[in-house]
C-alpha positions as a Markdown table, in Angstrom:
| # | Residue | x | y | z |
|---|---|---|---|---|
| 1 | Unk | 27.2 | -39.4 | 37.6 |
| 2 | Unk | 26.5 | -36.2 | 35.9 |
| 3 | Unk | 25.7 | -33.3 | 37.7 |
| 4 | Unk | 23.1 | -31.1 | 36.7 |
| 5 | Unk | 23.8 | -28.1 | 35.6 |
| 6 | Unk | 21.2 | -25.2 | 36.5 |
| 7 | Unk | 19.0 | -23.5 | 34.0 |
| 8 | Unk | 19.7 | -19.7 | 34.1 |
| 9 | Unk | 16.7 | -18.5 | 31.6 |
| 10 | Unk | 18.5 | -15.9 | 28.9 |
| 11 | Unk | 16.8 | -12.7 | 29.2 |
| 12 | Unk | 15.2 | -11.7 | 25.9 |
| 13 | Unk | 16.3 | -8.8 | 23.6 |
| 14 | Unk | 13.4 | -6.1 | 23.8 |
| 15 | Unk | 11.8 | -5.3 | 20.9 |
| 16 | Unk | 13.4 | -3.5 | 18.6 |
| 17 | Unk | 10.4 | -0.6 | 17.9 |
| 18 | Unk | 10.6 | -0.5 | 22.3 |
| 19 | Unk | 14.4 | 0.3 | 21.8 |
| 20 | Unk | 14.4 | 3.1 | 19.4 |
| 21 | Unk | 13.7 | 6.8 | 21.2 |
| 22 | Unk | 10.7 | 7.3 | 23.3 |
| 23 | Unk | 8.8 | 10.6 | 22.5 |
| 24 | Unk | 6.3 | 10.0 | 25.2 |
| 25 | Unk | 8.6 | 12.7 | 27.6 |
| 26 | Unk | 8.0 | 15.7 | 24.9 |
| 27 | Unk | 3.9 | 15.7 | 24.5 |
| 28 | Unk | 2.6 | 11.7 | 25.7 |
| 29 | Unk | 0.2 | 13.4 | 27.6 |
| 30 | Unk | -1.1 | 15.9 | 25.2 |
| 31 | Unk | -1.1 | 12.9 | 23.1 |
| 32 | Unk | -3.4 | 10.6 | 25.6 |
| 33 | Unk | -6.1 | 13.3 | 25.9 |
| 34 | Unk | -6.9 | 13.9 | 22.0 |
| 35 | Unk | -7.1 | 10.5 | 22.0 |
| 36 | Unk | -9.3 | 10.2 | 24.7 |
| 37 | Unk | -11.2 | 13.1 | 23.1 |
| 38 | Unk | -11.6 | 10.6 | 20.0 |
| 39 | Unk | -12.9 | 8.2 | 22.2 |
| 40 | Unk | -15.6 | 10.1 | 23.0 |
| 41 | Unk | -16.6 | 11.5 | 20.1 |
| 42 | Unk | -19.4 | 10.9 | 17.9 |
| 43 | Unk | -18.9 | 8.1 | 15.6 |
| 44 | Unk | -19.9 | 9.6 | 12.7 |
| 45 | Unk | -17.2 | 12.6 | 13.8 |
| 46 | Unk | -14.4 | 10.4 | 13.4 |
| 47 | Unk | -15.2 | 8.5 | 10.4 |
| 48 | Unk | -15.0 | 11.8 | 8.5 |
| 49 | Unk | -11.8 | 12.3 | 10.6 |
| 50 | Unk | -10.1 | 9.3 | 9.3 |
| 51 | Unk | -11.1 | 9.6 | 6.0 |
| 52 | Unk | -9.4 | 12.8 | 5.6 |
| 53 | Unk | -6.4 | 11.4 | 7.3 |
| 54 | Unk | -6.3 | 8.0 | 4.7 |
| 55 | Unk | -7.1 | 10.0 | 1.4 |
| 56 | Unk | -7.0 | 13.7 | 2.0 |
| 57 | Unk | -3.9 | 14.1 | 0.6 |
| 58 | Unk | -5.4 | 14.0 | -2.5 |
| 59 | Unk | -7.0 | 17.4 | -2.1 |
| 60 | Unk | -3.5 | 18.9 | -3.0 |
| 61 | Unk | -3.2 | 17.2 | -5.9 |
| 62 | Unk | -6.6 | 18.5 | -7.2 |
| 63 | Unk | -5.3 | 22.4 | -5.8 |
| 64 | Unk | -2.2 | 22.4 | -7.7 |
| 65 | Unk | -4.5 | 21.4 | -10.5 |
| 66 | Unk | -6.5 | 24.4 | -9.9 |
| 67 | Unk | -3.2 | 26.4 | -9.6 |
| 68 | Unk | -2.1 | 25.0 | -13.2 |
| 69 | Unk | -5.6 | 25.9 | -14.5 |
| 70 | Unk | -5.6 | 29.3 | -13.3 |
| 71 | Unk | -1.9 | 30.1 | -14.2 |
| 72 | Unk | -2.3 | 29.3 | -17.7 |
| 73 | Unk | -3.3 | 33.3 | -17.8 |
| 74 | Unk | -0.5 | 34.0 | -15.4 |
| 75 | Unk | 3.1 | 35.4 | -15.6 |
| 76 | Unk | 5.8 | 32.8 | -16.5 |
| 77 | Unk | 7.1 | 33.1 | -13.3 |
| 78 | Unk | 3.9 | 31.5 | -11.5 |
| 79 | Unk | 3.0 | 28.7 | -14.0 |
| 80 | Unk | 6.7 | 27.6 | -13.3 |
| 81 | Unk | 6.4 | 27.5 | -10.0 |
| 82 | Unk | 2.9 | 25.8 | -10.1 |
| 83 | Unk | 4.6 | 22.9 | -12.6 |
| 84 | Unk | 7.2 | 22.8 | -9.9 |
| 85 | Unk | 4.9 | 22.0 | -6.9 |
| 86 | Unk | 4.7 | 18.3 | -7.2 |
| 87 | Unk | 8.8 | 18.1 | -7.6 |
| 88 | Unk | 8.7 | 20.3 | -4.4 |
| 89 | Unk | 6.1 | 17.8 | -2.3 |
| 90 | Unk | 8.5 | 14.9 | -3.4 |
| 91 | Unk | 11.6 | 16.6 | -2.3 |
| 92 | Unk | 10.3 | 17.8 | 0.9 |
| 93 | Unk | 9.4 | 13.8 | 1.3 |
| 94 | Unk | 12.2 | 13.1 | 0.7 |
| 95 | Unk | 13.8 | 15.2 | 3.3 |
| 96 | Unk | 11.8 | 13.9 | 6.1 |
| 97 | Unk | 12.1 | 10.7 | 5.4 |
| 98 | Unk | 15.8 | 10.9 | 6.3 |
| 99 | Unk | 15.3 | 12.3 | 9.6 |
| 100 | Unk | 12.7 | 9.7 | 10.2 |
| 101 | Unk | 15.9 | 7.3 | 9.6 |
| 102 | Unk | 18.1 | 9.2 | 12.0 |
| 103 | Unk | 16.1 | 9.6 | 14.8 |
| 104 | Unk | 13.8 | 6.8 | 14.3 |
| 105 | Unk | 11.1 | 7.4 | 17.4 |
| 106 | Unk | 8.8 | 4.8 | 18.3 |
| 107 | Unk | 5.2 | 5.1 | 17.4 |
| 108 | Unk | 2.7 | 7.0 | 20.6 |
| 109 | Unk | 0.1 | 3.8 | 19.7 |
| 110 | Unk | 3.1 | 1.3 | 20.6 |
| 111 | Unk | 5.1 | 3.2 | 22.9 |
| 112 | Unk | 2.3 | 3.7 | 25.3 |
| 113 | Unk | 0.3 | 0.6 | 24.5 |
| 114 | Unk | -2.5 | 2.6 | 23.0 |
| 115 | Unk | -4.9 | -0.2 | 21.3 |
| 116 | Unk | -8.0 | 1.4 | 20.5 |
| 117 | Unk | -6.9 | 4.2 | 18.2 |
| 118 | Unk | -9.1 | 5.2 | 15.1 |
| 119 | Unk | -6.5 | 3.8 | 12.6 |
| 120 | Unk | -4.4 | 0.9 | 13.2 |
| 121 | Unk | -1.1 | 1.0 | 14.6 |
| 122 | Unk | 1.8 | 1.1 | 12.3 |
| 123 | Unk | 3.9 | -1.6 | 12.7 |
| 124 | Unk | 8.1 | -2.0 | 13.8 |
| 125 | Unk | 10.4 | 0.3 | 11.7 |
| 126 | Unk | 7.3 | 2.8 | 11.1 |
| 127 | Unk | 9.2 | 5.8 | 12.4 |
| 128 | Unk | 6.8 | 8.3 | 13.6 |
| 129 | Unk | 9.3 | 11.3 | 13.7 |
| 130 | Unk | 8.2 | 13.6 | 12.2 |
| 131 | Unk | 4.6 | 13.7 | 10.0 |
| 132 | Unk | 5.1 | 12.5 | 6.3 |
| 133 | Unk | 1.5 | 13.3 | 6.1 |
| 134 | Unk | 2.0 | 16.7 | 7.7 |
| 135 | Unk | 5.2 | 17.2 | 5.7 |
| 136 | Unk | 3.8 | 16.7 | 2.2 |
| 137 | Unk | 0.7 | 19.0 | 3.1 |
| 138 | Unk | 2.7 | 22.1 | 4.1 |
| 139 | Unk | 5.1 | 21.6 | 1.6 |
| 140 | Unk | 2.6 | 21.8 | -1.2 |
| 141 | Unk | 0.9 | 24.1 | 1.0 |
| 142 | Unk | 3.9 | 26.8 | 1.1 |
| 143 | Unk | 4.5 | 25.9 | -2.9 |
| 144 | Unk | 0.8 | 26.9 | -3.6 |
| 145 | Unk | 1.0 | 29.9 | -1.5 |
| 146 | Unk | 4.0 | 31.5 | -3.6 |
| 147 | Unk | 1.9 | 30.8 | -6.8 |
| 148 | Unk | -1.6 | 31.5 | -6.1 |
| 149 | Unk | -2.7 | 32.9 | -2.7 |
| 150 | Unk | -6.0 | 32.1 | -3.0 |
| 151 | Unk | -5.5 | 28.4 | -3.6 |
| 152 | Unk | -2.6 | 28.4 | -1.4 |
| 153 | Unk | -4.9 | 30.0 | 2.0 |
| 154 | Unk | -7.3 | 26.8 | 1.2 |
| 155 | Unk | -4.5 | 24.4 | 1.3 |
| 156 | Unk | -2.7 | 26.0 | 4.5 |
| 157 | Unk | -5.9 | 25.1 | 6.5 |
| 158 | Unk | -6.6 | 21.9 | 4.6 |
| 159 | Unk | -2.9 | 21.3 | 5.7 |
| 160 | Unk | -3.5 | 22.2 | 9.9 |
| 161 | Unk | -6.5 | 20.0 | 9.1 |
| 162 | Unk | -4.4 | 17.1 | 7.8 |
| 163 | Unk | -1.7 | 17.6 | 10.7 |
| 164 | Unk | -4.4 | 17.7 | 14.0 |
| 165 | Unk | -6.2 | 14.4 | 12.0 |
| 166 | Unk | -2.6 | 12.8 | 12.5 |
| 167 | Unk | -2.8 | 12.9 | 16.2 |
| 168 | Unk | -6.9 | 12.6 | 15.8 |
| 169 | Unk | -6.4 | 9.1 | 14.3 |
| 170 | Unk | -3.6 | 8.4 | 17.4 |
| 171 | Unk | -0.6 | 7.2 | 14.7 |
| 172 | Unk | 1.7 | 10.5 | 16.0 |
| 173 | Unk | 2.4 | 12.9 | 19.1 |
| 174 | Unk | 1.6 | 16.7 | 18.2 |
| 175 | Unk | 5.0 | 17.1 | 18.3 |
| 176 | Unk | 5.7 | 14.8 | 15.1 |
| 177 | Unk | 2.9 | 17.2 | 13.7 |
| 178 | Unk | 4.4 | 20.5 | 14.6 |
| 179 | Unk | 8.1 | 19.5 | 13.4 |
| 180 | Unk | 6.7 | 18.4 | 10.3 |
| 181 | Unk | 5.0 | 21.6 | 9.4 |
| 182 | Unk | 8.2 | 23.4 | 10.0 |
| 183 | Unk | 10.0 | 20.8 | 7.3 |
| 184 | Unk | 7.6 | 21.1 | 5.1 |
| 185 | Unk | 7.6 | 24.7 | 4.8 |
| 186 | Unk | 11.4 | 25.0 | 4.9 |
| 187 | Unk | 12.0 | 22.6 | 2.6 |
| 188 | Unk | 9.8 | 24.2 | 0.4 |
| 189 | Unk | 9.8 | 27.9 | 0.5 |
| 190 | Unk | 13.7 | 28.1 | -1.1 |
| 191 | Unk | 12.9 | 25.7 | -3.6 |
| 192 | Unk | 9.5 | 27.4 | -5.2 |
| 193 | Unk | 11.5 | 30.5 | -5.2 |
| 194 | Unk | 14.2 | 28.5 | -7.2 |
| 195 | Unk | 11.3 | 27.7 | -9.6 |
| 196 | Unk | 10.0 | 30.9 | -10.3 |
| 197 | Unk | 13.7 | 31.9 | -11.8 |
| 198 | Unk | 12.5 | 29.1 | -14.2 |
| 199 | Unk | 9.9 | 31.8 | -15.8 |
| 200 | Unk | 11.8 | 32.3 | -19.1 |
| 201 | Unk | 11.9 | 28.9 | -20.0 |
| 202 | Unk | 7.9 | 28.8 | -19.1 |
| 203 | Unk | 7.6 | 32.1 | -21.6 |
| 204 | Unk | 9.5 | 30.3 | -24.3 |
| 205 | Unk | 7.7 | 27.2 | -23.6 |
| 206 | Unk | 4.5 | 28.7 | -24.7 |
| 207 | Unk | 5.3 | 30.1 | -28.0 |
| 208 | Unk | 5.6 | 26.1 | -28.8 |
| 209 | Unk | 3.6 | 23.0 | -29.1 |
| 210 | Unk | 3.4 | 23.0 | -25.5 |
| 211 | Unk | 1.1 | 26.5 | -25.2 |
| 212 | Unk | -2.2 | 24.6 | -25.0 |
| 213 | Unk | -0.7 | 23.2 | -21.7 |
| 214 | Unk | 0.8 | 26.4 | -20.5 |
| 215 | Unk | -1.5 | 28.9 | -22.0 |
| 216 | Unk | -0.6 | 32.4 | -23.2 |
| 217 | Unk | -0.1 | 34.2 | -19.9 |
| 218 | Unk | -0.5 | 37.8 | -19.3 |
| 219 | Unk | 0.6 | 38.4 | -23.0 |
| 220 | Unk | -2.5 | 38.8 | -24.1 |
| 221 | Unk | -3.0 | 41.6 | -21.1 |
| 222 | Unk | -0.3 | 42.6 | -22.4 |
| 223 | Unk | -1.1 | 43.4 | -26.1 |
| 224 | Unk | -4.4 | 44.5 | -25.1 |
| 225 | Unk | -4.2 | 46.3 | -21.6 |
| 226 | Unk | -7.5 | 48.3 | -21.7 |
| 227 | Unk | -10.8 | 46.8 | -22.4 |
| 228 | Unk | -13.3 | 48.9 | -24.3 |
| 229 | Unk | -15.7 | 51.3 | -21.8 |
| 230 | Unk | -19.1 | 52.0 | -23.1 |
| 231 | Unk | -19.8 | 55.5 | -22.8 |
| 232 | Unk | -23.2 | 56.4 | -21.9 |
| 233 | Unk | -25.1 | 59.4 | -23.7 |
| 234 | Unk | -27.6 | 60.7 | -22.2 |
């Protein structure tokens, strides 16, 4: 006769994204109320909201267009740094994306079971630690800055904007947010000073086939440093 052997049920592995580190200690409750705060917000509030969040990236790309425009009559020194900007946002991805490897936190909208958030969850793996989003737009943020001011003031708040929409949206704690502004802006404030070391070869650069691209910088100031005056007579 064979005896029967009891069925002891085999406790399953947790899910892998449930595993990785919970960030929900740091700011999950900062975290609940915007996105209760989104909850109750008018509708037509956060569909501009998560626009910006899906495409507003692309607003940098159009700035460091504006940069390279207005630089074509600036010193070597700035249209290098201005070509260098988009090397700069790439790096500075780059960068985060290894510490999104090594720490590898688990999304707020899965760790705390959030279902209702503006855009969809990410799925496993998705590391939420810290912002790409917030990364790239400080980054090319901080590289503006150094070449034009002007252009670079509009992308620093077009940047806080693109952070707070990350939390807005309820795909990262305002922590993820806040360390990915600092990244950015360290990753890219030694490299756009690299650039502008670059200057001579910009200067050279523009005496070639290539000054249509570049323009002529300040060497037209230059040559001609005073514009005539028209003297009234009376």
């Amino acid at each position: 006769m064979t005896a029967l052997v009891p069925v002891v049920p085999v406790a399953q592995e947790p899910a892998r994204e449930l595993a990785a580190f919970d960030g929900s200690g740091i700011d999950g409750g900062l975290y609940s109320r915007v996105v209760g705060w989104a909850d109750a917000a008018p509708h037509w509030f956060n569909q501009v909201v998560e626009v910006w969040s899906l495409l507003g990236l692309g607003l940098f790309a159009l700035l460091m267009l504006a940069a390279w425009w207005r630089a074509r009559g600036a010193a070597p020194a700035v249209m290098a740094r201005v070509l260098a900007s988009p090397l700069i946002v790439v790096v500075a991805y780059a960068v985060n994306s290894g510490f999104k490897g090594v720490v590898e936190e688990v999304r707020p909208c899965a760790q705390l079971g959030v279902r209702d958030t503006l855009e969809a969850c990410p799925g496993a793996g998705d590391w939420s630690f810290p912002s790409n989003h917030t990364v790239i737009a400080f980054a090319a943020a901080a590289a503006l800055w150094f070449a034009d001011r002007r252009i670079g003031a509009v992308a620093g708040v077009a940047a806080v904007l693109m952070g707070a929409s990350r939390v807005w949206v309820g795909v990262h704690y305002p922590h993820d947010v806040l360390v990915g502004a600092v990244v950015g802006v360290l990753a890219a404030v030694p490299l756009v000073l690299v650039a502008g070391r670059a200057g001579p070869l910009v200067d050279r650069a523009r005496s070639g086939p290539l000054r249509p691209l570049l323009g002529a910088g300040s060497a037209v100031l230059a040559a001609a440093p005073y514009a005539p005056v028209a003297v009234r007579r009376d």
